[in-house]
C-alpha cells in the first residue's frame, strides 16, 4: 500500500457522498449507452488513423493527412525530418486500448504488423521521455498482453506470438540507454534527447526537466524484468536517485536543471508541466516493485506539496528554496492528473475537492484550457490569454475514472457523459478528433495526438465499462501513458540493482564510459 493515509474514517466518506449528492443516479442503460458511445469514438478515430495516416505517426484528422511527429515531441529545438520515416506511433500507443476494449482480432493484427514492420534503426533524434512513455510503454504492455501474461487479460493471448514486441522493446531500450549511460560525469543526470542510431553525438540540449529524469522507472524496470538484463532498471533508478539528491531543504524540486552543472535553471516547484509524472512514477514505481525506498521518497515529495504548494483544492507554483516568498496560483490542464494520484494513495476526499475545480473549468469551456485563472474559492474560470488550446489531453478523464472507482458516486459518470458530448461537439473532425486550438473560439488544429487513443478514450471507456477485467485487477497498473503494466513485487528486480538509487548520496553512482564522437 502506497501513501501517507491508508483508510479514511467512514464519517468522511459519508460527507463526501453528501457533498457530491444531487447527481441523479445513472441507469444501467445510460451507462451502457455511454460505453458504446466511447467505443464508437475509438473505432471512428482508430479507423480514421489506419485509413489515412498509418503507418505514419499521427493523423491529421481534418485533412486526412499524416505527420511523422515522434521527432517533434518534447520541444526538440529543430526537428530533422530527413532520415525518419515514422514508427506507426499511434498504433504503438493504442494497441492496449484495443485489448481493453476487448477487440481481439484487431489487437492480434496490430501485434503481428508491429512485430514485422516497425524499426527504430533510424537517422533521427527523439525525446527520451516521449519515446519511453509512448513507444516503449506501448510495446511492453502489448507484449505482456499478447503473451497471455497480463492478469485478467489472458483472453488477449495471440496464438503463435513469438515475443517480437519484446525484441523490439529491447532494441529501443538499447537505443535510449546512452542518454543515461553517457550522462555528464559531474551530475550523472540523463540527456533529454538521443539519436536513435548514434546515441548522443548530435544533440547538445542540456536543459532537462524533472519529469524527464523521473519518468522511466515503470518502463525500464519492466524491460529489465522481462529481458533479465539489469541495465535498464539500474540506469533509471540511478537517474532518479541523483535527481532526488538535488531537492531543496523543503523536499521540493524545481522544473528544469542543467545536466552539466546540476544547477536549477527553473527553480519553480509545481505539480504541473515539466514535473507532474515525477510524483506519479514514485507512487506507481513503489507499487509496481513493492519498494519501501520509492515509497519513502514519494511520501516526502507528497508531504512537501501538501505543506508548501497546496491551499485547499488549489495548487501553487513556488520557489523550491523559498516556497513562502514567491508563490503564484496556477491552474493548468496537466495538474488535473493530481486527484487521480491522490486516489491511488488513499486521499479520495482531498482529490474530490480538487477535481471539482477541474470539472468546473471543463464544464465552463466544454474542454480543458491549458491554463485558466480561478477567482478566490468560487471556481470561476477565466482563460489566460495565449493559453487557450485543448490538445485532447487525458488528465481530467483519468481523475474522473479514479474518483468514480474510489467513491462510486454517479456525479463522476454524469461528468464523463458531459465530456463525451463535449468532445463530439467541439473536436469531431472528418477523419477522427482534432486538437482544439482555442477553447474560446472553437478553432481546431489539424492534429490528433496519439495519446487521445492511448489514454483519453481508454479512461472514458473504463469509466463506463463497469465489468472491465481491469477493475478487478490489483495486479495491473496504468503507466503515465495509460499503458497496462503487471505489478512485479519485490522480486521483480535483483536486490543489488536498488543500490543504484543511492538515496541521498548524489553523484558518485554515475556509470558508463564517455564515448568520443
Ligand atoms: C474491432 O476493430 C475493428 C477495426 O476498428 C472493427 O472493424 C471491429 O468492428 C471491431 N470489433 C469489435 C468487436 O469491436
Ligand atoms: C500553461 O500550461 C502549460 C502546459 O499545461 C505550461 O507549459 C505553462 O507553463 C502554463 N502557463 C502558465 C502561465 O501557467
Ligand atoms: C520478474 O518478476 C517476477 C516477479 O513478478 C520474478 O519472479 C522474476 O524473477 C523477475 N525476473 C527477473 C529476471 O528478475
Short mmCIF file of C-alpha atoms in Angstrom, two decimals, residues 128-477:
data_model
loop_
_atom_site.label_atom_id
_atom_site.label_comp_id
_atom_site.label_asym_id
_atom_site.label_seq_id
_atom_site.Cartn_x
_atom_site.Cartn_y
_atom_site.Cartn_z
CA UNK A 128 13.81 10.10 -24.38
CA UNK A 129 10.76 10.91 -22.22
CA UNK A 130 8.17 10.81 -25.02
CA UNK A 131 9.69 7.75 -26.69
CA UNK A 132 9.81 5.91 -23.37
CA UNK A 133 6.24 6.56 -22.29
CA UNK A 134 4.56 6.20 -25.69
CA UNK A 135 6.60 3.71 -27.71
CA UNK A 136 8.48 1.62 -25.15
CA UNK A 137 5.49 1.53 -22.79
CA UNK A 138 3.12 0.61 -25.62
CA UNK A 139 5.38 -2.23 -26.80
CA UNK A 140 5.86 -3.69 -23.32
CA UNK A 141 2.17 -3.62 -22.49
CA UNK A 142 1.18 -5.20 -25.82
CA UNK A 143 3.92 -7.83 -25.39
CA UNK A 144 2.62 -8.93 -21.99
CA UNK A 145 -0.95 -8.97 -23.33
CA UNK A 146 -0.03 -10.92 -26.48
CA UNK A 147 1.90 -13.43 -24.40
CA UNK A 148 -1.27 -14.01 -22.36
CA UNK A 149 0.52 -12.90 -19.19
CA UNK A 150 -1.47 -9.78 -18.24
CA UNK A 151 -3.51 -10.52 -15.09
CA UNK A 152 -7.21 -10.56 -16.05
CA UNK A 153 -6.47 -10.43 -19.79
CA UNK A 154 -5.44 -13.97 -20.64
CA UNK A 155 -8.12 -13.86 -23.37
CA UNK A 156 -5.90 -11.42 -25.29
CA UNK A 157 -3.21 -14.06 -25.85
CA UNK A 158 -2.22 -14.11 -29.51
CA UNK A 159 -1.73 -17.62 -30.89
CA UNK A 160 1.75 -18.14 -32.35
CA UNK A 161 3.09 -14.89 -30.84
CA UNK A 162 6.88 -15.30 -30.60
CA UNK A 163 7.98 -12.33 -28.49
CA UNK A 164 8.65 -9.97 -31.40
CA UNK A 165 7.43 -6.92 -29.46
CA UNK A 166 9.79 -7.63 -26.57
CA UNK A 167 12.71 -7.90 -29.03
CA UNK A 168 11.67 -4.53 -30.44
CA UNK A 169 11.29 -3.05 -26.94
CA UNK A 170 14.76 -4.27 -26.06
CA UNK A 171 16.20 -2.80 -29.25
CA UNK A 172 14.54 0.52 -28.40
CA UNK A 173 15.74 0.33 -24.78
CA UNK A 174 19.31 -0.12 -26.05
CA UNK A 175 18.92 2.96 -28.24
CA UNK A 176 17.66 5.04 -25.28
CA UNK A 177 20.30 3.84 -22.80
CA UNK A 178 23.11 6.18 -23.99
CA UNK A 179 21.07 9.09 -22.59
CA UNK A 180 21.70 7.57 -19.15
CA UNK A 181 24.99 5.72 -19.55
CA UNK A 182 26.73 8.67 -21.18
CA UNK A 183 25.33 11.27 -18.79
CA UNK A 184 27.74 14.09 -17.88
CA UNK A 185 30.10 12.73 -15.23
CA UNK A 186 29.70 15.65 -12.86
CA UNK A 187 25.98 15.04 -12.33
CA UNK A 188 25.00 11.68 -13.82
CA UNK A 189 21.75 13.32 -14.97
CA UNK A 190 20.43 11.85 -18.25
CA UNK A 191 20.21 13.70 -21.55
CA UNK A 192 16.76 14.74 -22.75
CA UNK A 193 17.28 13.69 -26.39
CA UNK A 194 19.05 10.83 -28.06
CA UNK A 195 19.98 9.91 -31.63
CA UNK A 196 18.38 6.55 -32.37
CA UNK A 197 21.39 5.25 -34.33
CA UNK A 198 24.34 7.18 -33.00
CA UNK A 199 23.48 7.71 -29.35
CA UNK A 200 24.16 11.22 -28.16
CA UNK A 201 26.56 12.51 -30.69
CA UNK A 202 24.33 15.09 -32.29
CA UNK A 203 22.32 16.72 -29.63
CA UNK A 204 23.61 19.46 -27.41
CA UNK A 205 20.48 20.20 -25.35
CA UNK A 206 21.48 20.30 -21.68
CA UNK A 207 18.27 21.60 -20.11
CA UNK A 208 16.38 18.69 -18.64
CA UNK A 209 13.09 18.70 -16.74
CA UNK A 210 12.19 16.89 -13.54
CA UNK A 211 9.58 14.71 -15.23
CA UNK A 212 12.13 13.92 -17.96
CA UNK A 213 14.51 12.39 -15.40
CA UNK A 214 11.89 10.84 -13.16
CA UNK A 215 9.56 9.14 -15.63
CA UNK A 216 11.11 5.88 -16.77
CA UNK A 217 11.15 3.53 -13.81
CA UNK A 218 7.97 1.67 -14.79
CA UNK A 219 9.08 1.03 -18.37
CA UNK A 220 12.75 0.37 -17.59
CA UNK A 221 12.03 -1.91 -14.63
CA UNK A 222 9.56 -3.99 -16.63
CA UNK A 223 12.02 -4.19 -19.54
CA UNK A 224 14.76 -5.35 -17.15
CA UNK A 225 12.45 -7.91 -15.61
CA UNK A 226 11.29 -9.33 -18.95
CA UNK A 227 14.77 -9.45 -20.50
CA UNK A 228 16.68 -10.39 -17.33
CA UNK A 229 19.02 -7.51 -18.20
CA UNK A 230 19.57 -5.17 -15.25
CA UNK A 231 20.99 -2.27 -17.19
CA UNK A 232 17.69 -0.52 -17.86
CA UNK A 233 16.44 -0.53 -14.27
CA UNK A 234 19.88 0.40 -12.98
CA UNK A 235 20.05 3.41 -15.32
CA UNK A 236 16.58 4.61 -14.43
CA UNK A 237 16.99 4.20 -10.66
CA UNK A 238 20.40 5.89 -10.76
CA UNK A 239 18.96 8.93 -12.54
CA UNK A 240 16.05 9.12 -10.13
CA UNK A 241 18.33 8.97 -7.08
CA UNK A 242 20.61 11.67 -8.43
CA UNK A 243 17.66 13.92 -9.21
CA UNK A 244 16.22 13.40 -5.74
CA UNK A 245 19.58 14.33 -4.22
CA UNK A 246 19.10 17.79 -5.76
CA UNK A 247 15.87 18.54 -3.89
CA UNK A 248 15.74 21.59 -1.64
CA UNK A 249 15.69 21.64 2.15
CA UNK A 250 11.90 21.71 1.79
CA UNK A 251 11.91 18.43 -0.21
CA UNK A 252 10.84 20.38 -3.30
CA UNK A 253 12.26 20.04 -6.81
CA UNK A 254 12.24 22.75 -9.47
CA UNK A 255 11.07 22.35 -13.06
CA UNK A 256 14.29 22.25 -15.14
CA UNK A 257 18.01 21.87 -14.48
CA UNK A 258 21.29 21.91 -16.33
CA UNK A 259 22.67 18.39 -16.64
CA UNK A 260 26.30 19.56 -16.81
CA UNK A 261 26.25 21.52 -13.56
CA UNK A 262 23.15 20.20 -11.82
CA UNK A 263 22.09 23.81 -11.21
CA UNK A 264 18.39 24.51 -11.38
CA UNK A 265 17.51 26.64 -14.41
CA UNK A 266 13.86 26.97 -13.48
CA UNK A 267 13.67 26.52 -9.69
CA UNK A 268 9.88 26.78 -9.54
CA UNK A 269 8.27 23.80 -7.85
CA UNK A 270 4.83 22.71 -9.04
CA UNK A 271 2.69 19.67 -9.73
CA UNK A 272 2.18 20.73 -13.37
CA UNK A 273 4.09 20.91 -16.64
CA UNK A 274 7.64 19.52 -16.53
CA UNK A 275 7.18 17.90 -13.12
CA UNK A 276 3.82 16.05 -12.99
CA UNK A 277 4.73 12.44 -13.74
CA UNK A 278 7.78 12.56 -11.42
CA UNK A 279 5.34 12.23 -8.50
CA UNK A 280 3.24 9.69 -10.34
CA UNK A 281 6.23 7.41 -11.01
CA UNK A 282 7.41 7.47 -7.40
CA UNK A 283 3.97 6.27 -6.28
CA UNK A 284 3.46 3.81 -9.13
CA UNK A 285 7.08 2.61 -9.03
CA UNK A 286 6.64 1.91 -5.30
CA UNK A 287 3.58 -0.15 -6.12
CA UNK A 288 4.98 -1.91 -9.22
CA UNK A 289 8.07 -3.05 -7.31
CA UNK A 290 6.69 -3.08 -3.76
CA UNK A 291 9.56 -0.78 -2.86
CA UNK A 292 9.87 0.93 0.50
CA UNK A 293 12.63 3.18 -0.91
CA UNK A 294 10.38 4.66 -3.61
CA UNK A 295 7.51 4.75 -1.15
CA UNK A 296 9.56 6.84 1.28
CA UNK A 297 10.64 9.23 -1.49
CA UNK A 298 7.03 9.61 -2.59
CA UNK A 299 5.84 10.30 0.94
CA UNK A 300 8.40 13.10 1.37
CA UNK A 301 7.64 14.64 -2.01
CA UNK A 302 3.88 14.39 -1.49
CA UNK A 303 4.05 15.87 2.01
CA UNK A 304 6.12 18.79 0.66
CA UNK A 305 3.45 19.52 -1.96
CA UNK A 306 0.80 19.46 0.75
CA UNK A 307 2.83 21.74 3.02
CA UNK A 308 4.17 24.27 0.51
CA UNK A 309 2.06 24.26 -2.67
CA UNK A 310 -1.46 23.29 -1.67
CA UNK A 311 -4.13 25.66 -0.38
CA UNK A 312 -7.46 23.87 -0.11
CA UNK A 313 -8.27 22.48 -3.55
CA UNK A 314 -5.71 24.74 -5.29
CA UNK A 315 -2.01 24.24 -6.06
CA UNK A 316 0.54 27.00 -6.43
CA UNK A 317 3.87 27.35 -8.20
CA UNK A 318 6.61 28.38 -5.75
CA UNK A 319 10.38 28.68 -5.44
CA UNK A 320 11.79 25.32 -4.34
CA UNK A 321 14.20 27.04 -1.93
CA UNK A 322 11.87 29.69 -0.56
CA UNK A 323 8.34 28.49 -1.18
CA UNK A 324 6.68 31.08 1.04
CA UNK A 325 8.01 34.13 -0.79
CA UNK A 326 7.33 33.51 -4.49
CA UNK A 327 4.02 31.68 -4.50
CA UNK A 328 1.83 32.09 -7.56
CA UNK A 329 -1.54 30.43 -8.01
CA UNK A 330 -1.57 28.17 -11.06
CA UNK A 331 -4.26 26.25 -12.85
CA UNK A 332 -3.23 24.16 -15.78
CA UNK A 333 -4.58 21.20 -17.69
CA UNK A 334 -1.65 18.98 -16.70
CA UNK A 335 -2.34 19.46 -12.97
CA UNK A 336 -5.66 17.70 -13.45
CA UNK A 337 -3.93 14.30 -13.03
CA UNK A 338 -3.29 15.03 -9.33
CA UNK A 339 -6.68 13.86 -7.97
CA UNK A 340 -6.13 10.53 -9.73
CA UNK A 341 -2.79 10.20 -7.97
CA UNK A 342 -4.42 11.14 -4.66
CA UNK A 343 -6.97 8.35 -5.12
CA UNK A 344 -4.14 5.89 -5.76
CA UNK A 345 -2.63 6.76 -2.39
CA UNK A 346 -5.92 6.82 -0.48
CA UNK A 347 -6.72 10.54 -0.35
CA UNK A 348 -10.02 10.46 -2.22
CA UNK A 349 -11.63 13.18 -0.12
CA UNK A 350 -8.93 15.73 -0.95
CA UNK A 351 -8.98 14.51 -4.53
CA UNK A 352 -12.70 15.20 -4.84
CA UNK A 353 -12.31 18.83 -3.79
CA UNK A 354 -9.52 19.48 -6.27
CA UNK A 355 -11.26 17.63 -9.08
CA UNK A 356 -14.35 19.78 -8.52
CA UNK A 357 -12.32 22.80 -9.69
CA UNK A 358 -11.16 20.98 -12.82
CA UNK A 359 -14.66 19.77 -13.65
CA UNK A 360 -15.95 23.34 -13.39
CA UNK A 361 -13.25 24.59 -15.75
CA UNK A 362 -14.07 21.83 -18.23
CA UNK A 363 -17.81 22.47 -17.97
CA UNK A 364 -17.35 26.17 -18.48
CA UNK A 365 -15.44 25.78 -21.75
CA UNK A 366 -16.61 22.37 -22.92
CA UNK A 367 -12.90 21.47 -22.96
CA UNK A 368 -9.93 21.79 -20.63
CA UNK A 369 -8.00 25.01 -21.28
CA UNK A 370 -4.23 24.64 -20.87
CA UNK A 371 -4.29 27.41 -18.24
CA UNK A 372 -7.04 29.34 -16.56
CA UNK A 373 -7.47 31.51 -13.50
CA UNK A 374 -9.84 30.91 -10.65
CA UNK A 375 -11.48 33.64 -8.64
CA UNK A 376 -10.97 33.02 -4.93
CA UNK A 377 -12.83 29.98 -3.77
CA UNK A 378 -15.55 30.17 -6.38
CA UNK A 379 -14.09 28.03 -9.13
CA UNK A 380 -14.94 30.75 -11.65
CA UNK A 381 -12.55 30.05 -14.51
CA UNK A 382 -11.10 32.62 -16.89
CA UNK A 383 -8.66 31.55 -19.60
CA UNK A 384 -5.33 33.35 -19.61
CA UNK A 385 -4.75 34.94 -22.98
CA UNK A 386 -2.47 32.77 -25.07
CA UNK A 387 -3.13 29.59 -23.12
CA UNK A 388 -6.34 28.54 -24.74
CA UNK A 389 -5.66 25.24 -26.51
CA UNK A 390 -7.11 21.86 -25.53
CA UNK A 391 -4.98 19.18 -27.22
CA UNK A 392 -7.40 16.36 -26.25
CA UNK A 393 -5.48 15.73 -23.04
CA UNK A 394 -6.44 12.79 -20.81
CA UNK A 395 -5.84 14.09 -17.27
CA UNK A 396 -9.41 15.15 -16.44
CA UNK A 397 -10.80 11.82 -17.66
CA UNK A 398 -8.11 9.97 -15.70
CA UNK A 399 -9.04 11.63 -12.41
CA UNK A 400 -12.76 11.22 -13.12
CA UNK A 401 -12.24 7.46 -13.53
CA UNK A 402 -10.13 7.25 -10.36
CA UNK A 403 -12.70 9.14 -8.31
CA UNK A 404 -15.60 7.08 -9.63
CA UNK A 405 -13.75 3.86 -8.76
CA UNK A 406 -12.90 5.24 -5.30
CA UNK A 407 -16.32 6.62 -4.38
CA UNK A 408 -18.94 5.03 -6.64
CA UNK A 409 -20.52 8.47 -6.96
CA UNK A 410 -22.58 8.85 -10.12
CA UNK A 411 -21.68 12.55 -10.31
CA UNK A 412 -18.50 11.33 -11.98
CA UNK A 413 -20.43 9.27 -14.53
CA UNK A 414 -22.53 12.37 -15.30
CA UNK A 415 -19.36 14.41 -15.78
CA UNK A 416 -17.89 11.69 -18.04
CA UNK A 417 -21.05 11.82 -20.14
CA UNK A 418 -20.63 15.59 -20.49
CA UNK A 419 -17.02 15.07 -21.58
CA UNK A 420 -18.14 12.64 -24.28
CA UNK A 421 -20.81 15.04 -25.55
CA UNK A 422 -18.32 17.90 -25.48
CA UNK A 423 -15.63 16.05 -27.41
CA UNK A 424 -18.17 15.20 -30.08
CA UNK A 425 -19.39 18.78 -30.21
CA UNK A 426 -16.08 20.65 -30.23
CA UNK A 427 -13.44 18.23 -31.57
CA UNK A 428 -15.09 15.84 -34.05
CA UNK A 429 -13.43 16.04 -37.45
CA UNK A 430 -13.94 14.19 -40.74
CA UNK A 431 -11.23 11.58 -40.03
CA UNK A 432 -11.15 11.49 -36.23
CA UNK A 433 -10.90 14.06 -33.44
CA UNK A 434 -8.90 17.28 -33.64
CA UNK A 435 -6.95 19.20 -31.00
CA UNK A 436 -8.72 22.41 -30.08
CA UNK A 437 -6.58 25.46 -30.88
CA UNK A 438 -8.71 27.81 -28.81
CA UNK A 439 -11.39 26.86 -26.34
CA UNK A 440 -12.61 30.45 -26.68
CA UNK A 441 -13.23 30.45 -30.44
CA UNK A 442 -13.58 26.71 -31.08
CA UNK A 443 -10.88 26.82 -33.77
CA UNK A 444 -9.29 23.41 -34.40
CA UNK A 445 -5.78 22.18 -35.10
CA UNK A 446 -5.27 19.54 -37.83
CA UNK A 447 -3.70 17.09 -35.36
CA UNK A 448 -4.86 14.08 -33.33
CA UNK A 449 -2.25 13.24 -30.67
CA UNK A 450 -1.59 9.52 -30.20
CA UNK A 451 -2.49 9.82 -26.51
CA UNK A 452 -6.12 10.57 -27.41
CA UNK A 453 -6.49 6.87 -28.31
CA UNK A 454 -3.97 5.60 -25.76
CA UNK A 455 -5.33 7.50 -22.78
CA UNK A 456 -8.31 9.84 -23.13
CA UNK A 457 -10.64 7.29 -24.73
CA UNK A 458 -9.26 4.41 -22.65
CA UNK A 459 -10.10 6.22 -19.40
CA UNK A 460 -13.57 7.20 -20.65
CA UNK A 461 -14.30 3.65 -21.80
CA UNK A 462 -13.18 2.23 -18.44
CA UNK A 463 -15.38 4.75 -16.62
CA UNK A 464 -18.50 3.28 -18.23
CA UNK A 465 -17.41 -0.35 -18.78
CA UNK A 466 -18.24 -1.44 -15.25
CA UNK A 467 -17.35 -5.08 -15.82
CA UNK A 468 -13.98 -4.48 -17.46
CA UNK A 469 -11.42 -7.06 -16.23
CA UNK A 470 -9.07 -4.20 -15.32
CA UNK A 471 -11.28 -3.12 -12.42
CA UNK A 472 -10.83 -6.43 -10.64
CA UNK A 473 -7.03 -6.40 -11.05
CA UNK A 474 -4.89 -5.08 -8.23
CA UNK A 475 -2.06 -6.68 -10.22
CA UNK A 476 -2.19 -4.19 -13.11
CA UNK A 477 -1.08 -0.54 -13.04
#
